[in-house]
Amino acid sequence: MLNRLLAAAAAVCISVGAQAQSYTPRPVEDLLAQDVTYDSAIPKPEDVTGFASGQIISTPEMLHSYARAVAAASDRVSIEVIGRSHFGRPILRVTTTSPANQARLEEIREAHLAFSDPGRTAEVTEETPVIVQMTHGVHGTEASGYDSSAPLLYFLAAAQGEEIEALLETTVINQIILINPDGASRFAHDVNIHHAEAPVADPQHREHTGSWPWGRTNHYWFDLNRQWLPVTQPEAAALVDATHHWMPNVAADLHEMGSNSTFFISPGPVDGLHPLLSQAGLELNLEMNELLDEQFSAEGALYVAEERFDDFYLGYGSSYPGLLGGVPYLFEQSSVRGIIQDTERGTLRYDDKIGQQARTAIALIRASHARRQDLLNHQQAFFRESLRLAGENATSAYVFTSHDEGRLAAFLDLLAHHRIDVFELDRAVTASGVRYQPGQSYVVPLAQANYRVIEGLFETRVIEDKTAFYDVSGWTQPLAYDLDYAALRPGAFGQDAIGDQVTARITANEPPANSSIAYVIDWSEFYAPRAVYRLLDAGLHLRVIPDEIELQTEAGNVSMARGSILVPVAGQVLEADAIHELVSQRAREDGAVIHAASSSATASGSDLGGFSLSNVERPNVLLVTGESVNSGDAGELWHLLDHHMHMPVVMIYLIMMACKGFMNTI
């Protein structure tokens, strides 16, 4: 009955306009449209995957198999796993350069990093390579961004002639294939299961619509193109680490946009450039675009630049590399969302989109090579300017602390990904009414190479003359982590305040002493819910303390905030020794702050056996999902509860139908 109702509703709501179409994907050489010959020893995509580029949506496994096959056949290509997705899928960095450069790749990388060190002078010679990074597949639904990785790699590995050999002698190209394999896998499945021998161009066809939560985001439905600053996802950590590892001079992010659009290339609106980004880098971007314009003009293709996609948020792939002395590029091209699709601009073909992405990437690599010396000189000047700007800043350092070990550990991990030097505070400092104590606080001096990244993370700049933004406009990370933090002026901060350098903090806490009465858990720690849930899941009976108390312990009285969790020893399903082992595990593994009570009586506040304490029930979580739910909101909750708190989440799918102005919930 339900199926008949759905079918009837569909018949009323949808006007079908399908008609027979013919579609045979073009050979990879035609997609590339380059006036070169190719080495027959290098396999084509169809030789490895069984499908030509554009015949289906390639899965991450297909693209990885092809990259490995090319690396095995070519001495120009090497592969490294730089990380894994939430689902464990590998993320590859595929490096293409001349065979001679491949033999000394680490030497080239280390020499290149000297251009990012303001304390060193590196000479740009005729042989100094420029570094180009291509990030494929940030959004899984934007498939030409990652399917184009195969023909691009084929060209770089197989093209013959003096031009490509000269280019590879002084260029290192790192392709990230692909940064969002979990989302790409979902999207490929959605499209490919509806693949038809008679292709359907009607945009209403399920091939073009997919299913919630679609493939744009990663496993936990996070948008990875907003992750370059917060770095809470493993894919983002891999990408940020890889970018710092090579410090590319040009870093391109390959995307898609609406089907009725053309092709966007960076920059966005020039007045939308964040003040921390470099005007000199913007000028280089515009100069390189002259060479990309030649490519589009030769094809008779329309494109757009300097519109819509502003570079104000520093956590995009089109902005963050600009904080590292590179020139970031965003490619956005019209999407087929399948194999063929009818649009107001005619019928779009997927193989055309793959080819245009690859050809534009080749044009950008050539432009980078042509501007090689300018890009390298810019990189060196950029970091020297950064150090000068740090010296001119009215702030000399940032200090931060928190009572929460979990948040502190996560924030230090974030700063480590961004290659920011952090030190223990060596003497007490008072700033903005907060007393920062040594041993509990950390300091970040601004006078370091990644000054602009520090400011991007810490500053609370207010832009008064700009009110419209493409997307994110505020992202101060210490506030997001709920840390106490303050800017330190030179008069309040000196070298005597800097202790040892740190890169991480251990979240484990000391187990509590044995108690025959009860244990009390500090609820204010980030991972306290995980500890409490695990104790409840073990069958223990817990209670919540509604007020502030002075807990009596063998080590003295301890102040506990309202909401602390009581773990009685008596009346439990486990013996006292087993309970002590469980709470000790929670202190070690979850970083929970747990105290052993020496008396049921408290020095102040409710006694541990008081009438106002209430039971803590083991939660059973239901999360509503479906097309009426924002997948980002749902994913944030799922990630928090499942990934961080290790709590099972039951997700149900809510079906909503809208037709002729009225909505039914089924």
XYZ file of C-alpha atoms in Angstrom:
666
model
C 0.000 0.000 0.000
C 2.793 2.428 0.952
C 4.650 1.719 -2.288
C 1.498 2.396 -4.338
C 0.979 5.708 -2.525
C 4.567 6.749 -3.213
C 4.280 5.782 -6.853
C 1.044 7.737 -7.239
C 2.585 10.806 -5.583
C 5.572 10.602 -7.904
C 3.309 10.402 -10.930
C 1.495 13.574 -9.841
C 4.582 15.588 -8.832
C 7.023 14.767 -11.617
C 6.923 15.529 -15.311
C 9.108 13.009 -17.126
C 11.005 14.040 -20.217
C 13.344 11.135 -20.901
C 14.373 10.366 -24.451
C 16.907 8.079 -26.051
C 20.494 9.275 -25.841
C 23.751 7.944 -27.220
C 26.948 8.159 -25.228
C 30.326 6.621 -25.849
C 33.169 8.044 -23.751
C 35.977 9.538 -25.775
C 39.491 8.042 -25.672
C 41.727 9.502 -22.998
C 43.983 11.077 -25.640
C 40.993 12.999 -27.015
C 39.952 14.143 -23.542
C 43.437 15.535 -22.958
C 43.612 17.174 -26.406
C 47.386 17.618 -26.227
C 49.653 17.717 -29.256
C 51.954 14.962 -27.982
C 52.600 11.274 -28.417
C 52.229 8.860 -25.523
C 54.421 6.068 -24.236
C 52.610 2.809 -25.037
C 54.145 1.168 -21.949
C 52.007 3.370 -19.683
C 48.537 1.858 -19.145
C 45.406 3.853 -19.869
C 42.601 3.963 -17.291
C 40.506 1.363 -19.119
C 43.471 -1.009 -19.228
C 43.421 -1.209 -15.427
C 39.843 -0.520 -14.299
C 37.972 -1.951 -17.267
C 36.192 1.363 -17.817
C 37.187 4.384 -19.877
C 37.336 7.754 -18.132
C 33.777 9.061 -18.086
C 32.087 5.715 -18.654
C 31.089 5.411 -14.997
C 31.955 7.249 -11.780
C 35.249 5.714 -10.703
C 35.463 4.387 -7.165
C 38.441 5.308 -4.973
C 39.683 1.734 -5.316
C 39.687 2.037 -9.127
C 41.645 5.277 -9.044
C 44.130 3.857 -6.565
C 44.592 0.725 -8.694
C 45.261 2.878 -11.724
C 47.754 5.104 -9.886
C 49.655 2.056 -8.641
C 49.702 0.517 -12.117
C 51.134 3.730 -13.590
C 53.749 3.966 -10.819
C 54.800 0.388 -11.553
C 55.190 1.189 -15.252
C 56.807 4.656 -15.028
C 60.047 5.866 -13.484
C 58.496 9.341 -13.352
C 55.923 8.342 -10.711
C 56.050 7.345 -7.034
C 53.282 6.761 -4.483
C 52.973 7.267 -0.739
C 50.039 6.677 1.629
C 49.642 9.936 3.569
C 46.650 8.991 5.696
C 43.420 7.070 5.919
C 39.768 8.025 6.013
C 37.453 7.313 8.923
C 36.517 4.096 7.135
C 40.162 3.109 6.758
C 40.489 3.826 3.055
C 43.992 4.991 2.043
C 44.711 8.519 0.821
C 47.523 8.576 -1.720
C 50.073 11.203 -2.665
C 51.113 10.425 -6.232
C 54.291 12.323 -7.123
C 55.338 12.880 -10.730
C 58.612 14.462 -11.798
C 61.620 13.523 -13.914
C 63.320 10.154 -13.214
C 66.413 12.011 -12.026
C 64.326 14.015 -9.547
C 62.581 10.869 -8.339
C 65.978 9.480 -7.378
C 66.632 12.454 -5.056
C 63.104 13.400 -4.067
C 63.772 13.825 -0.346
C 66.803 15.989 -1.096
C 64.618 18.214 -3.293
C 61.955 18.466 -0.592
C 64.416 19.441 2.131
C 66.044 22.040 -0.117
C 62.608 23.412 -1.001
C 61.659 23.860 2.668
C 64.535 26.342 2.985
C 62.389 28.824 1.010
C 59.922 28.750 3.935
C 62.546 29.424 6.588
C 62.965 33.184 7.122
C 66.282 32.528 8.827
C 67.835 30.909 5.771
C 68.705 32.176 2.317
C 67.926 29.800 -0.513
C 69.067 30.556 -4.046
C 66.684 30.091 -6.961
C 68.686 28.491 -9.757
C 67.857 27.250 -13.237
C 67.462 23.755 -11.735
C 65.325 24.604 -8.675
C 61.981 22.788 -9.021
C 58.628 24.404 -8.368
C 56.150 22.352 -6.307
C 52.538 21.945 -7.465
C 49.841 20.166 -5.441
C 46.541 18.939 -6.934
C 43.918 17.899 -4.396
C 41.327 15.599 -5.932
C 37.982 14.719 -4.416
C 37.383 17.013 -1.440
C 33.659 16.682 -2.148
C 32.557 13.198 -3.121
C 29.634 14.369 -5.272
C 31.964 16.529 -7.407
C 33.240 13.546 -9.293
C 35.135 15.111 -12.184
C 37.433 16.607 -9.535
C 38.720 13.121 -8.720
C 37.972 11.190 -11.922
C 40.224 13.680 -13.734
C 43.156 12.451 -11.634
C 43.550 9.441 -13.953
C 43.877 11.229 -17.321
C 46.038 13.912 -15.693
C 48.342 11.230 -14.307
C 48.343 9.459 -17.667
C 49.479 12.655 -19.371
C 52.220 13.355 -16.817
C 53.529 9.787 -16.964
C 53.081 8.947 -20.640
C 53.416 12.196 -22.636
C 56.569 12.315 -24.745
C 58.596 15.215 -26.083
C 60.989 17.954 -25.115
C 58.331 20.154 -23.527
C 57.105 17.597 -20.976
C 60.648 16.490 -20.199
C 61.749 20.081 -19.578
C 58.683 20.706 -17.438
C 59.298 17.628 -15.273
C 62.973 18.500 -14.820
C 61.997 21.570 -12.797
C 58.514 20.688 -11.530
C 57.307 18.271 -8.854
C 53.582 17.504 -9.082
C 51.859 15.959 -6.070
C 48.383 14.607 -6.767
C 46.309 13.805 -3.675
C 44.153 10.874 -4.846
C 41.718 11.240 -3.213
C 41.118 13.159 -0.034
C 37.499 12.084 0.600
C 37.349 8.402 -0.386
C 34.387 7.622 1.880
C 32.150 10.296 0.335
C 33.339 9.463 -3.186
C 32.539 5.810 -2.585
C 28.965 6.686 -1.531
C 28.439 8.880 -4.574
C 29.931 6.394 -7.025
C 27.623 3.719 -5.633
C 24.549 5.984 -5.914
C 25.266 6.837 -9.547
C 26.615 3.525 -10.749
C 23.716 1.410 -9.450
C 21.483 3.455 -11.755
C 23.841 3.238 -14.717
C 21.842 2.416 -17.838
C 22.752 1.155 -21.312
C 20.438 3.851 -22.675
C 21.757 6.919 -20.784
C 19.142 9.188 -19.199
C 19.792 12.926 -19.316
C 16.637 13.980 -17.452
C 17.881 15.653 -14.238
C 14.965 14.066 -12.327
C 16.476 10.615 -12.920
C 17.796 9.024 -9.692
C 21.274 8.866 -11.203
C 21.410 12.660 -10.891
C 19.733 13.032 -7.490
C 21.408 10.410 -5.315
C 20.252 9.678 -1.791
C 20.685 11.311 1.611
C 23.292 12.105 2.968
C 24.774 12.092 -0.547
C 28.512 11.900 -1.084
C 29.704 15.462 -0.615
C 30.926 14.888 2.932
C 33.104 12.324 4.677
C 32.000 9.308 6.713
C 30.640 11.455 9.564
C 29.151 13.984 7.106
C 31.757 16.706 7.643
C 32.546 19.102 4.796
C 36.286 18.659 4.326
C 36.637 21.956 2.458
C 35.900 23.739 5.750
C 38.393 21.592 7.655
C 41.794 23.130 6.821
C 41.733 25.207 10.048
C 39.849 23.049 12.599
C 41.408 19.740 11.409
C 39.000 17.543 13.388
C 38.797 14.834 10.711
C 41.556 12.357 9.757
C 41.301 13.253 6.076
C 41.881 16.933 6.880
C 44.803 16.023 9.129
C 46.363 14.061 6.262
C 45.864 16.946 3.830
C 47.199 19.674 6.149
C 50.185 17.518 7.135
C 50.917 16.718 3.484
C 50.753 20.402 2.535
C 53.197 21.385 5.278
C 55.402 18.435 4.320
C 56.026 19.872 0.827
C 54.964 23.555 1.141
C 53.699 23.723 -2.459
C 54.120 26.914 -4.455
C 50.767 26.286 -6.151
C 47.975 24.240 -4.553
C 44.808 23.545 -6.528
C 41.502 22.190 -5.222
C 39.303 20.595 -7.920
C 35.538 21.051 -7.413
C 32.210 21.207 -9.211
C 29.296 23.632 -8.939
C 25.773 23.903 -10.391
C 25.024 22.267 -13.717
C 24.043 25.562 -15.363
C 27.385 27.232 -14.557
C 30.594 27.439 -16.608
C 34.088 27.068 -15.051
C 35.427 29.144 -12.158
C 39.120 29.697 -11.461
C 40.700 31.635 -8.601
C 40.835 34.290 -7.395
C 37.435 35.181 -6.016
C 36.458 38.834 -5.561
C 39.717 40.667 -4.955
C 38.101 42.723 -2.183
C 37.207 39.450 -0.451
C 40.823 38.471 0.158
C 41.502 37.995 3.851
C 43.980 40.593 5.171
C 46.362 37.842 6.308
C 46.704 36.589 2.743
C 49.303 38.104 0.457
C 48.590 40.769 -2.133
C 51.757 39.664 -3.921
C 50.332 36.138 -4.070
C 47.110 37.535 -5.511
C 49.077 39.356 -8.215
C 50.853 36.125 -9.122
C 47.477 34.398 -9.320
C 46.212 37.014 -11.766
C 49.370 36.836 -13.866
C 49.190 33.037 -14.090
C 45.563 33.324 -15.135
C 46.719 34.930 -18.367
C 48.129 31.531 -19.364
C 44.972 29.736 -18.246
C 42.967 32.229 -20.313
C 44.911 31.076 -23.366
C 43.827 27.503 -22.660
C 40.142 28.415 -22.328
C 40.285 30.675 -25.364
C 41.891 27.952 -27.495
C 39.000 25.648 -26.548
C 36.377 28.347 -27.038
C 35.300 27.661 -23.448
C 33.634 30.136 -21.121
C 34.967 30.661 -17.609
C 34.725 33.143 -14.753
C 37.124 34.532 -12.153
C 37.029 37.232 -9.458
C 33.390 36.523 -8.599
C 31.363 34.848 -5.849
C 33.869 32.509 -4.167
C 35.644 34.916 -1.822
C 38.836 33.885 -0.042
C 37.932 35.328 3.351
C 37.576 32.113 5.340
C 41.083 30.760 5.888
C 40.017 27.110 6.147
C 39.336 26.469 2.456
C 41.680 24.703 0.075
C 41.509 27.946 -1.908
C 42.858 30.035 0.990
C 44.864 28.027 3.557
C 47.849 27.276 1.255
C 48.099 31.053 0.864
C 49.038 31.221 4.551
C 52.035 29.023 3.708
C 53.521 31.188 0.962
C 51.807 29.391 -1.899
C 49.265 30.470 -4.499
C 46.017 28.587 -3.855
C 43.687 27.761 -6.734
C 40.044 26.773 -6.776
C 38.576 25.037 -9.826
C 34.764 24.913 -9.920
C 33.118 23.542 -13.029
C 29.551 22.689 -13.992
C 28.528 19.256 -12.783
C 26.759 16.444 -14.591
C 25.976 14.616 -11.318
C 25.969 11.474 -13.423
C 26.978 10.552 -16.972
C 24.836 12.902 -19.093
C 22.381 15.582 -18.042
C 20.126 18.101 -19.757
C 20.614 21.704 -18.618
C 19.674 25.168 -19.826
C 23.097 25.191 -21.517
C 22.430 21.948 -23.395
C 23.272 18.328 -22.632
C 26.393 17.917 -20.500
C 28.672 14.902 -20.861
C 30.707 13.521 -17.980
C 33.739 12.718 -20.122
C 33.808 16.380 -21.225
C 33.918 17.464 -17.578
C 36.727 15.055 -16.754
C 38.683 16.249 -19.768
C 38.221 19.936 -18.993
C 39.357 19.451 -15.393
C 42.471 17.593 -16.598
C 43.276 20.117 -19.334
C 42.888 23.061 -16.942
C 45.123 21.289 -14.416
C 47.761 20.799 -17.137
C 47.481 24.490 -18.043
C 47.990 25.411 -14.381
C 51.051 23.168 -14.127
C 52.473 24.838 -17.222
C 51.697 28.288 -15.793
C 53.415 27.297 -12.533
C 56.449 26.151 -14.483
C 56.495 29.372 -16.498
C 56.348 31.425 -13.277
C 58.674 29.065 -11.408
C 61.256 31.609 -10.306
C 58.614 34.186 -9.364
C 56.770 31.615 -7.244
C 59.918 30.510 -5.423
C 61.024 34.087 -4.805
C 57.526 34.901 -3.534
C 57.677 31.987 -1.100
C 60.936 33.229 0.382
C 59.790 36.848 0.557
C 56.467 35.789 2.074
C 58.023 34.218 5.164
C 60.432 37.089 5.670
C 57.463 39.452 5.500
C 55.599 37.234 7.982
C 58.381 37.591 10.522
C 58.396 41.361 9.993
C 54.617 41.542 10.483
C 54.941 39.519 13.682
C 57.443 42.057 14.991
C 55.105 44.946 14.183
C 52.083 43.335 15.843
C 50.940 44.869 19.136
C 50.542 41.304 20.400
C 53.717 39.332 20.992
C 52.214 36.000 22.088
C 49.040 34.186 23.045
C 48.630 32.328 26.320
C 45.963 29.696 26.944
C 44.819 27.171 29.522
C 41.865 25.005 30.509
C 40.828 22.798 33.397
C 39.786 20.239 30.753
C 42.602 17.856 29.842
C 40.738 16.560 26.791
C 40.259 19.996 25.257
C 43.850 21.003 25.964
C 45.175 17.817 24.368
C 42.986 18.294 21.291
C 44.019 21.950 20.918
C 47.724 21.119 21.190
C 47.198 18.449 18.550
C 45.547 21.050 16.306
C 48.516 23.420 16.680
C 50.935 20.572 15.917
C 49.168 19.878 12.615
C 49.669 23.544 11.720
C 53.398 23.360 12.619
C 53.032 26.016 15.309
C 55.619 26.091 18.090
C 54.033 25.920 21.561
C 55.824 26.249 24.890
C 54.986 25.676 28.508
C 54.435 28.874 30.454
C 57.405 29.203 32.812
C 56.085 31.875 35.173
C 52.671 33.122 36.210
C 51.079 35.739 33.938
C 47.884 37.744 34.472
C 46.008 38.837 31.353
C 42.398 39.957 30.832
C 41.642 39.214 34.470
C 42.811 35.587 34.338
C 45.840 34.252 36.211
C 47.745 31.821 33.995
C 49.850 29.447 36.051
C 52.990 27.587 34.982
C 52.505 23.858 34.596
C 48.885 24.452 33.548
C 49.253 27.011 30.743
C 50.891 27.300 27.358
C 52.259 30.158 25.291
C 52.483 30.663 21.523
C 54.957 33.396 20.458
C 54.025 35.197 17.251
C 57.633 35.499 16.070
C 57.737 32.274 14.095
C 57.523 31.299 10.434
C 53.821 30.391 10.523
C 52.831 33.711 12.089
C 49.878 34.122 9.701
C 48.472 30.720 10.607
C 48.739 31.648 14.307
C 46.858 34.880 13.753
C 44.302 33.074 11.611
C 43.594 30.687 14.474
C 43.753 33.079 17.442
C 42.786 36.572 16.354
C 39.310 38.066 16.775
C 39.560 40.561 13.940
C 36.349 42.424 13.106
C 35.932 43.409 9.454
C 33.711 46.471 9.615
C 33.449 47.287 5.909
C 32.311 43.833 4.739
C 28.968 42.301 5.640
C 28.422 39.655 2.948
C 30.490 36.473 2.847
C 30.314 33.390 0.666
C 30.427 31.165 3.743
C 32.232 31.143 7.105
C 33.139 34.493 8.644
C 34.244 33.591 12.192
C 36.445 30.731 13.359
C 38.615 31.735 16.351
C 39.747 28.315 17.533
C 40.458 28.917 21.271
C 36.842 30.066 21.608
C 35.668 26.951 19.794
C 37.593 24.851 22.338
C 36.236 26.928 25.257
C 39.741 27.774 26.448
C 40.806 30.669 28.621
C 43.187 32.605 26.398
C 44.595 36.084 26.025
C 46.837 38.171 23.831
C 50.048 39.172 25.590
C 51.653 42.560 24.954
C 55.450 42.867 24.884
C 55.456 44.447 28.351
C 53.650 41.446 29.862
C 55.628 38.808 28.044
C 59.301 38.022 27.688
C 61.631 35.130 27.089
C 61.616 34.413 30.821
C 58.004 33.258 30.457
C 58.875 30.568 27.907
C 59.503 27.058 29.174
C 60.043 23.820 27.303
C 58.543 23.284 23.866
C 55.587 20.895 23.766
C 53.746 19.141 20.944
C 51.160 17.044 22.807
C 49.514 16.493 26.162
C 48.603 13.135 27.642
C 44.921 12.995 28.564
C 45.284 10.079 31.006
C 44.782 10.892 34.674
C 45.993 9.107 37.788
C 43.589 6.443 39.083
C 41.801 7.315 42.334
C 42.719 5.730 45.617
C 40.661 2.773 46.821
C 37.392 3.649 48.510
C 34.882 1.452 50.279
C 32.312 4.259 50.118
C 32.136 5.995 46.704
C 33.957 7.692 43.852
C 33.052 11.127 42.449
C 33.638 12.051 38.788
C 34.180 15.654 37.666
C 31.521 16.183 34.988
C 33.214 19.268 33.463
C 35.879 17.259 31.593
C 35.188 16.788 27.858
C 35.387 12.981 28.002
C 33.468 12.622 31.279
C 30.308 11.526 29.388
C 32.299 8.717 27.768
C 33.579 7.550 31.143
C 30.124 7.719 32.710
C 28.486 5.896 29.808
C 31.026 3.075 30.030
C 30.366 2.687 33.757
C 26.621 2.618 33.139
C 27.131 0.123 30.333
C 29.026 -2.098 32.786
C 25.883 -2.225 34.919
C 26.893 0.211 37.657
C 24.348 2.392 39.429
C 25.312 6.115 39.346
C 23.833 9.279 40.842
C 24.163 12.982 40.007
C 25.041 15.556 42.684
C 22.912 18.706 42.166
C 25.070 21.244 44.023
C 28.652 22.210 44.806
C 30.194 20.049 47.507
C 33.390 19.789 49.539
C 34.257 16.121 49.156
C 36.294 14.519 51.921
C 39.201 12.388 50.661
C 42.272 10.877 52.311
C 44.337 13.616 50.584
C 42.137 16.419 51.943
C 38.943 18.163 50.934
C 38.225 18.626 47.223
C 35.773 21.128 45.734
C 33.409 19.465 43.259
C 31.096 21.410 40.947
C 27.379 20.771 40.650
C 26.604 17.958 38.265
C 29.425 15.733 39.501
C 28.688 12.017 39.210
C 28.627 9.707 42.223
C 29.684 6.056 41.891
C 28.591 4.290 45.113
C 30.499 1.153 46.055
C 27.784 -0.558 48.087
C 24.759 -2.117 46.420
C 26.386 -2.610 42.998
C 26.462 -5.713 40.813
C 30.275 -5.749 41.069
C 32.612 -6.158 44.020
C 34.567 -3.194 45.391
C 37.855 -4.247 43.749
C 36.179 -4.587 40.344
C 34.577 -1.153 40.722
C 37.949 0.373 41.592
C 39.485 -1.224 38.487
C 36.671 0.147 36.291
C 36.952 3.731 37.555
C 40.749 3.498 37.294
C 40.404 2.485 33.634
C 38.175 5.480 33.027
C 40.797 7.791 34.541
C 43.575 6.276 32.426
C 41.689 5.815 29.128
C 39.170 8.671 29.212
C 41.142 11.244 31.200
C 38.326 11.394 33.757
C 39.077 13.247 37.001
C 37.908 10.872 39.719
C 38.237 11.225 43.491
C 37.851 8.557 46.155
C 35.536 9.577 49.007
C 36.723 8.871 52.542
C 33.310 9.657 54.030
C 29.697 9.847 52.937
C 29.515 13.153 54.787
C 30.765 16.239 52.961
C 32.316 19.374 54.412
C 29.688 21.427 52.581
C 26.823 20.792 50.193
C 24.806 17.598 49.815
C 26.044 14.516 51.581
C 26.723 11.597 49.275
C 23.647 9.807 50.559
C 21.546 12.964 50.392
C 17.888 13.137 49.407
C 18.507 15.575 46.526
C 20.752 13.239 44.519
C 19.047 11.588 41.556
C 19.718 8.511 39.473
C 21.623 8.644 36.173
C 19.901 6.618 33.484
C 21.895 4.957 30.721
C 20.940 6.957 27.583
C 19.590 5.318 24.447
C 20.168 7.747 21.577
C 17.833 8.088 18.609
C 19.022 10.328 15.758
C 16.554 11.345 13.064
C 18.084 11.423 9.578
C 16.746 11.880 6.076
C 16.171 14.577 3.492
C 14.378 16.860 5.957
C 17.483 16.861 8.197
C 20.654 18.844 7.590
C 23.316 16.159 7.179
C 26.005 18.418 8.656
C 23.995 18.904 11.857
C 23.252 15.186 12.096
C 26.859 14.284 11.327
C 28.181 16.576 14.052
C 26.028 14.792 16.639
C 26.858 11.346 15.280
C 30.591 12.129 15.286
C 30.475 13.487 18.849
C 28.495 10.611 20.322
C 29.952 7.758 18.303
C 33.547 8.771 17.558
C 34.323 10.739 20.724
C 31.967 9.305 23.348
C 31.751 5.731 21.999
C 27.989 5.714 22.521
C 25.796 3.705 20.128
C 23.479 5.877 18.047
C 20.290 4.486 16.504
C 19.649 6.398 13.272
C 16.222 6.293 11.661
C 15.351 7.613 8.222
C 12.455 10.065 7.972
C 10.809 10.188 4.537
C 9.322 13.528 3.546
C 7.384 14.214 0.363
C 6.456 17.640 -0.958
C 3.951 18.040 -3.760
C 1.931 21.008 -5.004
C 2.459 23.072 -1.881
C 1.512 20.461 0.693
C 3.700 18.068 2.677
C 3.051 14.550 3.883
C 5.160 12.729 6.423
C 5.192 9.008 5.755
